[in-house]
Amino acid sequence: IRHGAGYSIFEHRSHGLEQRLRLFVVPEAPVKVIHLRLENLWQRNRRLTATFYAEWVLGTFHEITHQYVIPEYDEQSEALLARNPYNEPYGGRVAFVAANESPHGLTADRTEFLGCQGTLSQPEALGRIGLANAIQAGLDPCAALQVHVELAPGEAKDIFFLLGQGSDHAEAISLARRYRDP
């Protein structure tokens, strides 16, 4: 683990992959960037998925606000959005998760991702292929976005996940589009 002015880097090498995760916040926008760099150390092609997961709170406590969170998927920006119109001071704000790659799968259902007996350290969704693309209000809300990563021997790729918030729907989509480009 390394830290600097405004960023943290986590590095790991296992299963034939060099993995580097850099976290930072865009100084001029309410956007957190999760930069994942993967390098294939094996002499064969690799096909992987990278998955970002966040639990939407959009208020004080998940237990209180989860029933009011309304998720949405915007196909143009390929962003998973969420809002809580019942949070009086922030009801118009819209949170988002996006990636620099088109999503292979996504879900806004925490139970679908974690499973009935799953945990954050071992979510059931990562033990099967794909996500259900469940996007509807009334579920236990989360944001899970999964992208495919194909690596030739010795190849490295950068995946960027974004977590942010706009003052309204239009600004959230604008921010997701703007910062999708590495």
Backbone as a chain_set.jsonl record, in Angstrom:
{"seq": "IRHGAGYSIFEHRSHGLEQRLRLFVVPEAPVKVIHLRLENLWQRNRRLTATFYAEWVLGTFHEITHQYVIPEYDEQSEALLARNPYNEPYGGRVAFVAANESPHGLTADRTEFLGCQGTLSQPEALGRIGLANAIQAGLDPCAALQVHVELAPGEAKDIFFLLGQGSDHAEAISLARRYRDP", "coords": {"N": [[0.862, -1.171, 0.0], [0.587, 2.156, -0.903], [0.623, 5.639, -0.289], [-0.198, 8.956, -1.22], [-0.361, 12.474, -1.902], [-3.592, 12.829, -1.943], [-4.179, 10.323, -3.08], [-4.302, 6.696, -3.091], [-2.545, 3.638, -3.435], [-2.79, 0.244, -4.173], [-1.109, -2.774, -4.445], [-0.66, -5.981, -5.915], [0.314, -9.335, -6.593], [-0.692, -12.23, -8.077], [-1.909, -15.441, -9.157], [-0.951, -15.286, -11.762], [-1.284, -12.641, -12.469], [-0.441, -9.245, -12.452], [-1.491, -6.814, -10.342], [-2.775, -3.62, -9.879], [-4.218, -1.137, -8.019], [-5.443, 2.035, -7.981], [-6.685, 4.698, -6.16], [-8.445, 7.723, -6.233], [-9.716, 11.095, -5.974], [-11.371, 13.245, -8.196], [-10.203, 16.493, -8.422], [-11.795, 18.748, -9.193], [-14.412, 17.911, -9.333], [-17.254, 16.029, -8.057], [-16.336, 13.184, -8.046], [-15.147, 9.972, -7.635], [-12.379, 8.057, -8.556], [-11.584, 4.833, -9.509], [-8.956, 3.172, -10.387], [-7.93, 0.467, -12.067], [-5.29, -1.539, -12.916], [-4.339, -4.211, -14.832], [-2.062, -6.782, -15.492], [-1.11, -9.408, -17.571], [0.782, -12.047, -16.654], [1.237, -14.582, -17.499], [1.889, -16.971, -20.139], [-0.272, -17.278, -21.836], [-3.521, -16.536, -23.219], [-5.861, -14.553, -21.369], [-9.069, -14.325, -19.967], [-11.076, -12.309, -18.176], [-13.216, -10.947, -15.581], [-13.896, -7.753, -14.268], [-15.194, -6.323, -11.414], [-17.137, -3.805, -9.929], [-18.469, -2.74, -6.867], [-20.877, -1.141, -4.871], [-22.72, -0.072, -2.035], [-25.718, 1.583, -2.055], [-26.568, 4.308, -0.059], [-27.454, 6.986, 0.262], [-28.41, 8.854, 2.12], [-28.814, 8.836, 5.643], [-28.569, 6.249, 7.001], [-28.282, 2.943, 5.751], [-30.273, 1.079, 6.464], [-32.447, 2.712, 6.951], [-32.829, 4.24, 4.621], [-32.858, 2.558, 2.356], [-35.282, 1.649, 1.23], [-36.215, 3.783, -0.202], [-34.56, 4.39, -2.296], [-34.105, 4.86, -5.712], [-33.187, 3.149, -8.469], [-31.615, 3.386, -11.731], [-30.762, 2.73, -15.133], [-28.777, 4.265, -17.493], [-28.602, 4.04, -20.818], [-27.24, 5.488, -22.81], [-25.019, 6.815, -21.572], [-24.039, 4.66, -20.289], [-24.227, 4.359, -17.553], [-24.946, 3.478, -14.198], [-27.431, 4.669, -12.255], [-28.677, 6.355, -9.291], [-31.126, 7.603, -7.031], [-32.564, 9.346, -4.25], [-35.453, 10.513, -3.694], [-36.763, 11.184, -1.374], [-35.042, 12.13, 0.487], [-34.808, 14.932, 1.986], [-32.99, 17.352, 1.967], [-31.268, 16.647, -0.126], [-32.66, 15.509, -2.223], [-32.883, 15.914, -5.024], [-30.454, 15.214, -6.055], [-28.309, 12.992, -7.899], [-26.721, 9.955, -7.829], [-24.02, 8.055, -9.284], [-22.55, 5.221, -10.981], [-20.041, 4.202, -13.147], [-18.045, 2.965, -15.911], [-14.997, 2.822, -17.85], [-15.203, 1.003, -19.829], [-17.672, -0.788, -21.708], [-20.396, -2.182, -19.897], [-20.499, -5.624, -18.983], [-22.272, -6.846, -17.411], [-24.692, -5.954, -14.892], [-26.188, -4.901, -11.801], [-28.693, -3.666, -9.609], [-29.507, -4.759, -7.332], [-28.911, -5.677, -4.2], [-29.23, -8.098, -2.802], [-29.259, -9.947, -4.889], [-26.618, -9.696, -5.732], [-24.941, -10.139, -3.406], [-26.18, -12.428, -2.401], [-28.234, -14.719, -0.494], [-26.851, -15.864, 1.649], [-24.426, -14.766, 1.277], [-21.466, -12.685, 1.592], [-19.666, -9.55, 1.888], [-16.994, -10.186, 1.534], [-17.183, -12.542, 0.144], [-19.117, -12.572, -2.202], [-22.034, -14.041, -3.625], [-22.605, -13.637, -6.338], [-20.166, -13.508, -7.67], [-19.429, -16.074, -7.881], [-20.715, -17.201, -9.962], [-21.634, -17.028, -13.448], [-22.055, -13.909, -14.842], [-24.361, -11.124, -14.248], [-27.691, -10.303, -13.201], [-28.822, -8.033, -14.307], [-30.747, -6.558, -12.914], [-32.702, -3.893, -12.395], [-34.557, -2.048, -10.57], [-36.871, -0.257, -8.534], [-37.481, -0.718, -5.024], [-36.053, -2.959, -4.411], [-33.32, -4.242, -2.405], [-31.014, -1.834, -2.427], [-28.086, -1.457, -4.494], [-25.033, -0.898, -6.303], [-23.681, -2.625, -8.783], [-21.308, -3.281, -11.126], [-20.005, -4.821, -13.923], [-17.266, -5.629, -15.991], [-15.789, -7.028, -18.975], [-12.482, -8.269, -19.36], [-9.937, -8.83, -21.515], [-6.856, -10.325, -21.961], [-3.822, -10.612, -23.642], [-0.812, -12.659, -23.65], [1.525, -11.123, -21.522], [0.274, -8.667, -21.869], [-1.103, -5.556, -20.725], [-3.871, -3.896, -19.21], [-5.976, -1.08, -18.56], [-8.576, -0.386, -16.393], [-11.199, 1.723, -15.569], [-13.266, 2.618, -12.986], [-15.974, 4.618, -11.957], [-17.318, 6.556, -9.355], [-19.74, 8.699, -8.43], [-21.521, 11.862, -8.024], [-24.135, 13.881, -9.171], [-25.65, 17.15, -9.207], [-28.137, 16.967, -10.229], [-30.102, 14.869, -12.459], [-29.207, 15.33, -15.134], [-26.645, 16.468, -14.732], [-25.333, 14.336, -13.446], [-25.23, 12.392, -15.48], [-23.708, 13.817, -17.342], [-21.259, 14.102, -15.942], [-20.549, 11.373, -15.689], [-20.192, 10.667, -18.396], [-18.145, 12.459, -19.121], [-15.917, 11.715, -17.477], [-15.524, 9.07, -18.102], [-13.726, 8.696, -20.112], [-10.466, 7.804, -20.176]], "CA": [[0.0, 0.0, 0.0], [1.301, 3.435, -0.943], [-0.255, 6.795, -0.218], [0.378, 10.232, -1.591], [-1.286, 13.599, -1.774], [-4.864, 12.625, -2.611], [-4.36, 9.016, -3.719], [-3.792, 5.476, -2.462], [-2.257, 2.581, -4.409], [-2.699, -1.106, -3.639], [-0.496, -3.633, -5.453], [-0.703, -7.406, -5.577], [0.661, -10.239, -7.687], [-1.141, -13.593, -7.815], [-2.634, -16.115, -10.229], [-0.45, -14.839, -13.055], [-1.699, -11.257, -12.732], [0.071, -8.102, -11.713], [-2.683, -6.013, -10.091], [-2.502, -2.319, -9.245], [-5.448, -0.382, -7.83], [-5.171, 3.405, -7.549], [-7.916, 5.4, -5.796], [-8.299, 9.161, -6.042], [-10.903, 11.9, -6.242], [-11.143, 14.324, -9.144], [-10.218, 17.728, -7.615], [-12.813, 19.731, -9.567], [-15.737, 17.307, -9.503], [-17.572, 15.017, -7.042], [-16.151, 11.892, -8.705], [-14.059, 9.119, -7.162], [-11.879, 7.209, -9.64], [-10.979, 3.574, -9.107], [-8.158, 2.813, -11.566], [-7.41, -0.896, -11.942], [-4.389, -1.945, -14.001], [-4.086, -5.648, -14.793], [-1.065, -7.257, -16.465], [-1.072, -10.856, -17.688], [2.15, -12.549, -16.534], [1.309, -15.92, -18.069], [2.107, -17.074, -21.582], [-1.518, -17.674, -22.492], [-4.564, -15.513, -23.157], [-6.689, -14.563, -20.17], [-10.37, -13.656, -20.056], [-11.469, -12.05, -16.798], [-14.165, -9.868, -15.355], [-13.611, -6.842, -13.161], [-16.5, -5.936, -10.873], [-17.189, -2.76, -8.912], [-19.671, -2.872, -6.039], [-21.108, -0.129, -3.83], [-24.066, -0.074, -1.466], [-26.306, 2.914, -2.028], [-27.198, 4.754, 1.175], [-28.158, 8.205, -0.158], [-29.061, 9.382, 3.316], [-28.052, 8.631, 6.87], [-28.282, 4.843, 7.251], [-28.833, 2.026, 4.748], [-31.5, 0.465, 6.984], [-33.528, 3.698, 6.899], [-33.036, 4.822, 3.288], [-32.845, 1.614, 1.225], [-36.601, 1.505, 0.608], [-36.529, 4.982, -0.984], [-33.589, 4.556, -3.378], [-34.635, 4.502, -7.03], [-32.086, 2.967, -9.416], [-31.903, 3.547, -13.161], [-29.601, 2.544, -15.999], [-28.802, 5.138, -18.656], [-27.883, 3.331, -21.88], [-26.355, 6.392, -23.558], [-23.774, 7.023, -20.828], [-23.719, 3.365, -19.694], [-24.062, 4.606, -16.122], [-25.958, 3.028, -13.261], [-27.794, 5.861, -11.483], [-29.569, 6.149, -8.144], [-31.543, 8.82, -6.347], [-33.478, 9.179, -3.131], [-36.238, 11.746, -3.699], [-37.312, 11.453, -0.042], [-34.003, 12.754, 1.302], [-35.234, 16.313, 1.754], [-32.014, 18.34, 1.489], [-30.51, 16.184, -1.291], [-33.571, 14.704, -3.027], [-32.687, 16.068, -6.462], [-29.131, 14.724, -6.456], [-28.286, 11.665, -8.512], [-25.437, 9.27, -7.738], [-23.781, 7.192, -10.446], [-21.389, 4.342, -11.148], [-19.782, 3.97, -14.57], [-16.711, 2.435, -16.206], [-14.506, 3.233, -19.165], [-15.576, -0.077, -20.74], [-19.102, -1.119, -21.664], [-20.629, -3.233, -18.904], [-20.887, -6.984, -19.356], [-23.436, -7.11, -16.573], [-24.888, -5.02, -13.796], [-27.377, -5.107, -10.985], [-28.966, -2.706, -8.545], [-30.11, -5.586, -6.292], [-27.884, -6.129, -3.261], [-29.442, -9.513, -2.497], [-28.81, -10.712, -6.055], [-25.156, -9.678, -5.789], [-24.348, -10.81, -2.253], [-26.834, -13.701, -2.146], [-28.884, -14.823, 0.821], [-25.84, -16.18, 2.652], [-23.164, -14.175, 0.854], [-20.875, -11.592, 2.353], [-18.842, -8.665, 1.076], [-15.746, -10.874, 1.211], [-17.475, -13.659, -0.748], [-20.462, -12.418, -2.778], [-22.464, -15.182, -4.439], [-22.603, -13.295, -7.765], [-18.849, -13.746, -8.256], [-19.279, -17.51, -8.024], [-21.469, -17.644, -11.131], [-21.375, -16.21, -14.632], [-22.961, -12.814, -15.163], [-25.275, -10.493, -13.311], [-29.062, -10.404, -13.707], [-29.273, -6.747, -14.848], [-31.948, -6.172, -12.178], [-32.739, -2.458, -12.109], [-35.924, -1.649, -10.227], [-37.072, 0.26, -7.193], [-38.079, -1.659, -4.087], [-35.088, -3.988, -4.045], [-32.278, -3.762, -1.502], [-30.232, -1.191, -3.48], [-26.637, -1.418, -4.606], [-24.557, -0.663, -7.667], [-22.66, -3.597, -9.165], [-21.022, -3.109, -12.548], [-18.994, -5.81, -14.281], [-16.741, -5.489, -17.349], [-14.867, -8.061, -19.452], [-11.1, -7.879, -19.606], [-9.208, -9.863, -22.244], [-5.438, -10.007, -21.932], [-2.869, -11.489, -24.326], [0.381, -12.834, -22.812], [2.313, -9.917, -21.319], [-0.509, -7.445, -22.086], [-1.675, -4.858, -19.569], [-5.036, -3.058, -19.511], [-6.459, -0.202, -17.514], [-10.018, -0.285, -16.231], [-11.554, 2.819, -14.686], [-14.62, 2.687, -12.455], [-16.277, 5.942, -11.422], [-18.398, 6.682, -8.383], [-19.903, 10.134, -8.292], [-22.844, 12.411, -7.778], [-24.467, 15.144, -9.808], [-26.687, 17.91, -8.506], [-29.398, 16.468, -10.783], [-29.955, 13.78, -13.419], [-28.399, 15.765, -16.286], [-25.244, 16.624, -14.333], [-24.784, 13.007, -13.178], [-24.912, 11.785, -16.778], [-22.609, 14.6, -17.908], [-20.035, 13.712, -15.24], [-20.222, 9.994, -16.065], [-19.66, 10.706, -19.768], [-16.875, 13.197, -19.145], [-14.812, 11.027, -16.821], [-15.362, 7.703, -18.637], [-12.571, 8.704, -21.005], [-9.235, 7.84, -19.342]], "C": [[0.906, 1.231, 0.0], [0.264, 4.547, -0.928], [0.516, 8.023, -0.663], [-0.653, 11.314, -1.383], [-2.532, 13.322, -2.599], [-5.055, 11.289, -3.299], [-3.821, 7.898, -2.828], [-3.595, 4.441, -3.548], [-2.112, 1.265, -3.653], [-2.146, -1.986, -4.748], [-0.493, -5.074, -4.959], [-0.318, -8.209, -6.819], [0.223, -11.642, -7.285], [-1.841, -14.135, -9.049], [-2.218, -15.606, -11.617], [-0.867, -13.436, -13.429], [-0.946, -10.286, -11.833], [-1.118, -7.157, -11.576], [-2.302, -4.733, -9.355], [-3.81, -1.544, -9.198], [-5.075, 0.985, -7.255], [-6.511, 4.099, -7.322], [-7.612, 6.876, -5.628], [-9.613, 9.847, -6.375], [-10.51, 13.004, -7.209], [-11.229, 15.645, -8.371], [-11.371, 18.678, -7.931], [-14.208, 19.155, -9.73], [-15.984, 16.274, -8.405], [-17.544, 13.607, -7.641], [-14.943, 11.186, -8.103], [-13.68, 8.201, -8.316], [-11.196, 5.997, -9.026], [-10.284, 3.047, -10.35], [-7.515, 1.46, -11.311], [-6.546, -1.205, -13.155], [-4.058, -3.426, -13.803], [-3.064, -6.003, -15.867], [-1.001, -8.77, -16.406], [0.378, -11.327, -17.677], [2.317, -13.943, -17.136], [1.5, -15.858, -19.578], [0.892, -17.667, -22.29], [-2.522, -16.54, -22.345], [-5.38, -15.681, -21.885], [-7.98, -13.815, -20.469], [-10.916, -13.552, -18.641], [-12.656, -11.099, -16.763], [-13.641, -9.039, -14.195], [-14.958, -6.297, -12.704], [-16.332, -4.856, -9.807], [-18.515, -2.903, -8.178], [-19.721, -1.748, -5.021], [-22.532, -0.285, -3.322], [-24.564, 1.359, -1.445], [-26.9, 3.175, -0.652], [-28.052, 5.977, 0.854], [-29.013, 8.778, 0.972], [-28.193, 9.069, 4.513], [-27.627, 7.177, 7.087], [-28.965, 3.981, 6.195], [-30.181, 1.461, 5.205], [-32.699, 1.405, 6.882], [-33.856, 4.092, 5.459], [-33.215, 3.818, 2.159], [-34.201, 1.504, 0.517], [-36.961, 2.68, -0.295], [-35.591, 5.192, -2.179], [-34.176, 4.026, -4.682], [-33.466, 4.376, -8.007], [-32.559, 3.136, -10.862], [-30.628, 3.248, -13.925], [-29.771, 3.432, -17.22], [-27.95, 4.507, -19.754], [-26.916, 4.216, -22.642], [-25.002, 6.557, -22.858], [-23.241, 5.724, -20.23], [-23.426, 3.506, -18.195], [-25.25, 4.041, -15.35], [-26.199, 4.19, -12.307], [-28.667, 5.481, -10.291], [-29.886, 7.496, -7.513], [-32.478, 8.445, -5.208], [-34.299, 10.463, -3.029], [-36.81, 12.114, -2.326], [-36.271, 12.011, 0.919], [-34.123, 14.249, 1.075], [-34.116, 17.252, 1.292], [-31.317, 17.939, 0.191], [-31.358, 15.39, -2.282], [-33.399, 14.807, -4.528], [-31.373, 15.516, -6.962], [-29.221, 13.296, -6.977], [-26.867, 11.111, -8.441], [-25.266, 8.379, -8.966], [-22.545, 6.326, -10.264], [-21.269, 4.108, -12.635], [-18.376, 3.4, -14.709], [-16.281, 2.934, -17.574], [-14.782, 2.178, -20.227], [-17.084, -0.308, -20.634], [-19.332, -2.257, -20.674], [-21.041, -4.553, -19.544], [-22.152, -7.366, -18.599], [-23.513, -6.086, -15.466], [-26.104, -5.432, -13.007], [-27.48, -3.974, -9.974], [-29.601, -3.419, -7.355], [-29.014, -6.191, -5.408], [-28.013, -7.618, -2.95], [-28.997, -10.391, -3.666], [-27.291, -10.774, -6.093], [-24.543, -10.456, -4.631], [-24.904, -12.213, -2.048], [-27.427, -13.723, -0.758], [-27.87, -15.079, 1.927], [-24.484, -15.552, 2.328], [-22.72, -13.025, 1.736], [-20.09, -10.694, 1.406], [-17.536, -9.336, 0.679], [-15.961, -12.057, 0.266], [-18.889, -13.548, -1.308], [-20.8, -13.58, -3.714], [-22.395, -14.891, -5.932], [-21.257, -13.565, -8.425], [-18.545, -15.231, -8.392], [-20.065, -18.069, -9.199], [-21.172, -16.692, -12.288], [-22.456, -15.164, -14.788], [-23.783, -12.304, -13.998], [-26.64, -10.402, -13.977], [-29.588, -9.137, -14.369], [-30.587, -6.289, -14.2], [-31.855, -4.698, -11.794], [-34.189, -2.086, -11.838], [-35.97, -1.157, -8.794], [-37.688, -0.826, -6.32], [-37.168, -2.797, -3.701], [-34.133, -3.404, -3.014], [-31.186, -3.165, -2.392], [-28.716, -1.312, -3.341], [-26.303, -1.007, -6.033], [-23.444, -1.663, -7.91], [-22.522, -3.533, -10.681], [-19.839, -4.006, -12.886], [-18.572, -5.61, -15.734], [-15.847, -6.681, -17.674], [-13.488, -7.467, -19.654], [-10.424, -9.052, -20.297], [-7.762, -9.428, -22.36], [-4.628, -11.054, -22.687], [-1.669, -11.681, -23.392], [1.199, -11.543, -22.745], [1.552, -8.611, -21.475], [-1.022, -6.879, -20.766], [-2.846, -4.013, -20.045], [-5.417, -2.251, -18.283], [-7.976, -0.153, -17.545], [-10.266, 0.842, -15.235], [-13.018, 2.674, -14.288], [-14.788, 4.071, -11.833], [-17.434, 5.845, -10.442], [-18.558, 8.17, -8.13], [-21.33, 10.551, -8.041], [-22.995, 13.734, -8.511], [-25.559, 15.85, -9.026], [-28.079, 17.543, -9.005], [-29.079, 15.383, -11.812], [-29.016, 14.159, -14.559], [-26.925, 15.9, -15.899], [-24.603, 15.269, -14.032], [-24.379, 12.326, -14.481], [-23.74, 12.505, -17.432], [-21.273, 14.221, -17.259], [-19.608, 12.297, -15.617], [-19.616, 9.955, -17.465], [-18.273, 11.343, -19.798], [-15.711, 12.388, -18.596], [-14.674, 9.553, -17.213], [-14.11, 7.593, -19.497], [-11.298, 8.829, -20.168], [-8.315, 8.985, -19.713]], "O": [[1.85, 1.336, 0.784], [-0.827, 4.41, -1.482], [1.733, 8.107, -0.498], [-1.692, 11.091, -0.761], [-2.543, 13.549, -3.809], [-6.02, 11.129, -4.046], [-3.002, 8.125, -1.938], [-4.389, 4.367, -4.486], [-1.415, 1.178, -2.642], [-2.65, -1.956, -5.87], [-0.347, -5.35, -3.768], [-0.594, -7.804, -7.948], [0.695, -12.185, -6.286], [-2.311, -13.369, -9.89], [-3.042, -15.512, -12.526], [-0.808, -13.073, -14.604], [-0.834, -10.484, -10.623], [-1.694, -6.74, -12.58], [-1.6, -4.763, -8.344], [-4.439, -1.322, -10.233], [-4.472, 1.08, -6.186], [-7.373, 4.087, -8.2], [-6.643, 7.246, -4.965], [-10.505, 9.253, -6.98], [-9.456, 13.623, -7.067], [-12.243, 15.895, -7.72], [-11.875, 19.349, -7.03], [-15.102, 19.844, -10.221], [-15.032, 15.701, -7.875], [-18.568, 12.93, -7.732], [-13.845, 11.742, -8.067], [-14.549, 7.633, -8.978], [-10.346, 6.12, -8.145], [-10.934, 2.537, -11.262], [-6.656, 1.326, -10.44], [-7.016, -1.14, -14.291], [-3.566, -3.834, -12.752], [-3.187, -5.574, -17.014], [-0.855, -9.353, -15.332], [1.127, -11.03, -18.608], [3.442, -14.426, -17.264], [1.294, -14.818, -20.203], [1.025, -18.458, -23.224], [-2.394, -15.692, -21.462], [-5.568, -16.791, -21.389], [-7.97, -12.789, -21.149], [-11.186, -14.56, -17.988], [-13.046, -10.525, -17.779], [-13.025, -9.559, -13.265], [-15.767, -5.859, -13.522], [-15.502, -4.974, -8.907], [-19.553, -3.155, -8.791], [-18.716, -1.439, -4.38], [-23.442, -0.594, -4.091], [-23.915, 2.244, -0.888], [-27.654, 2.35, -0.134], [-29.248, 5.992, 1.146], [-30.177, 9.132, 0.784], [-26.967, 9.041, 4.406], [-26.451, 6.906, 7.329], [-30.094, 4.259, 5.793], [-31.12, 1.377, 4.414], [-33.835, 0.952, 6.742], [-35.025, 4.258, 5.113], [-33.688, 4.196, 1.088], [-34.239, 1.285, -0.694], [-37.91, 2.589, -1.074], [-35.819, 6.092, -2.988], [-34.675, 2.902, -4.749], [-32.825, 5.372, -8.341], [-33.749, 3.04, -11.16], [-29.53, 3.485, -13.42], [-30.79, 3.361, -17.906], [-26.726, 4.444, -19.638], [-25.868, 3.742, -23.081], [-23.957, 6.448, -23.499], [-22.121, 5.688, -19.722], [-22.521, 2.874, -17.651], [-26.397, 4.116, -15.791], [-25.277, 4.643, -11.629], [-29.31, 4.431, -10.28], [-29.051, 8.399, -7.464], [-33.095, 7.38, -5.205], [-33.888, 11.404, -2.349], [-37.289, 13.232, -2.135], [-36.6, 12.332, 2.061], [-33.605, 14.778, 0.091], [-34.297, 17.913, 0.269], [-30.822, 18.808, -0.527], [-30.806, 14.661, -3.106], [-33.739, 13.866, -5.245], [-31.187, 15.361, -8.169], [-30.073, 12.508, -6.565], [-25.926, 11.731, -8.937], [-26.244, 7.996, -9.607], [-21.63, 6.652, -9.506], [-22.262, 3.846, -13.313], [-17.614, 3.357, -13.744], [-17.1, 3.41, -18.359], [-14.608, 2.445, -21.416], [-17.689, -0.052, -19.594], [-18.54, -3.198, -20.621], [-21.815, -4.595, -20.501], [-22.991, -8.117, -19.099], [-22.524, -5.43, -15.138], [-26.941, -6.205, -13.474], [-26.476, -3.406, -9.547], [-30.167, -2.775, -6.472], [-28.292, -7.098, -5.822], [-27.006, -8.32, -2.847], [-28.423, -11.46, -3.456], [-26.73, -11.809, -6.453], [-23.713, -11.339, -4.849], [-24.19, -13.098, -1.575], [-27.151, -12.845, 0.059], [-28.019, -14.558, 3.032], [-23.505, -15.788, 3.036], [-23.495, -12.472, 2.516], [-19.877, -11.047, 0.246], [-17.021, -9.08, -0.41], [-15.005, -12.525, -0.353], [-19.766, -14.33, -0.94], [-19.96, -14.038, -4.489], [-22.151, -15.803, -6.722], [-21.208, -13.826, -9.627], [-17.517, -15.605, -8.956], [-20.081, -19.281, -9.413], [-20.523, -15.662, -12.101], [-23.64, -15.492, -14.859], [-23.894, -12.928, -12.943], [-26.728, -10.422, -15.205], [-30.68, -9.148, -14.936], [-31.438, -5.702, -14.868], [-31.027, -4.311, -10.968], [-34.958, -1.839, -12.766], [-35.193, -1.597, -7.948], [-38.339, -1.743, -6.821], [-37.465, -3.535, -2.761], [-34.139, -2.196, -2.777], [-30.482, -3.921, -3.061], [-28.156, -1.276, -2.246], [-27.192, -0.798, -6.859], [-22.375, -1.562, -7.308], [-23.492, -3.71, -11.418], [-18.803, -3.96, -12.224], [-19.419, -5.44, -16.611], [-15.228, -7.271, -16.788], [-13.343, -6.316, -20.064], [-10.344, -10.145, -19.736], [-7.467, -8.316, -22.797], [-4.735, -12.247, -22.405], [-1.526, -10.928, -22.428], [1.523, -10.946, -23.771], [2.119, -7.544, -21.239], [-1.331, -7.614, -19.827], [-2.82, -3.476, -21.153], [-5.216, -2.667, -17.142], [-8.583, 0.091, -18.588], [-9.623, 0.908, -14.187], [-13.9, 2.616, -15.145], [-13.851, 4.62, -11.255], [-18.409, 5.132, -10.682], [-17.627, 8.831, -7.671], [-22.225, 9.724, -7.87], [-22.11, 14.588, -8.479], [-26.303, 15.221, -8.272], [-29.076, 17.766, -8.319], [-27.917, 15.026, -12.007], [-28.124, 13.386, -14.909], [-26.049, 15.488, -16.66], [-23.427, 15.076, -14.339], [-23.297, 11.745, -14.568], [-22.87, 11.86, -18.017], [-20.273, 14.041, -17.954], [-18.423, 12.05, -15.841], [-18.618, 9.268, -17.684], [-17.35, 10.822, -20.424], [-14.631, 12.376, -19.187], [-13.791, 8.862, -16.703], [-13.507, 6.525, -19.596], [-11.08, 9.854, -19.522], [-7.254, 9.145, -19.109]]}, "num_chains": 1, "name": "protein.A"}
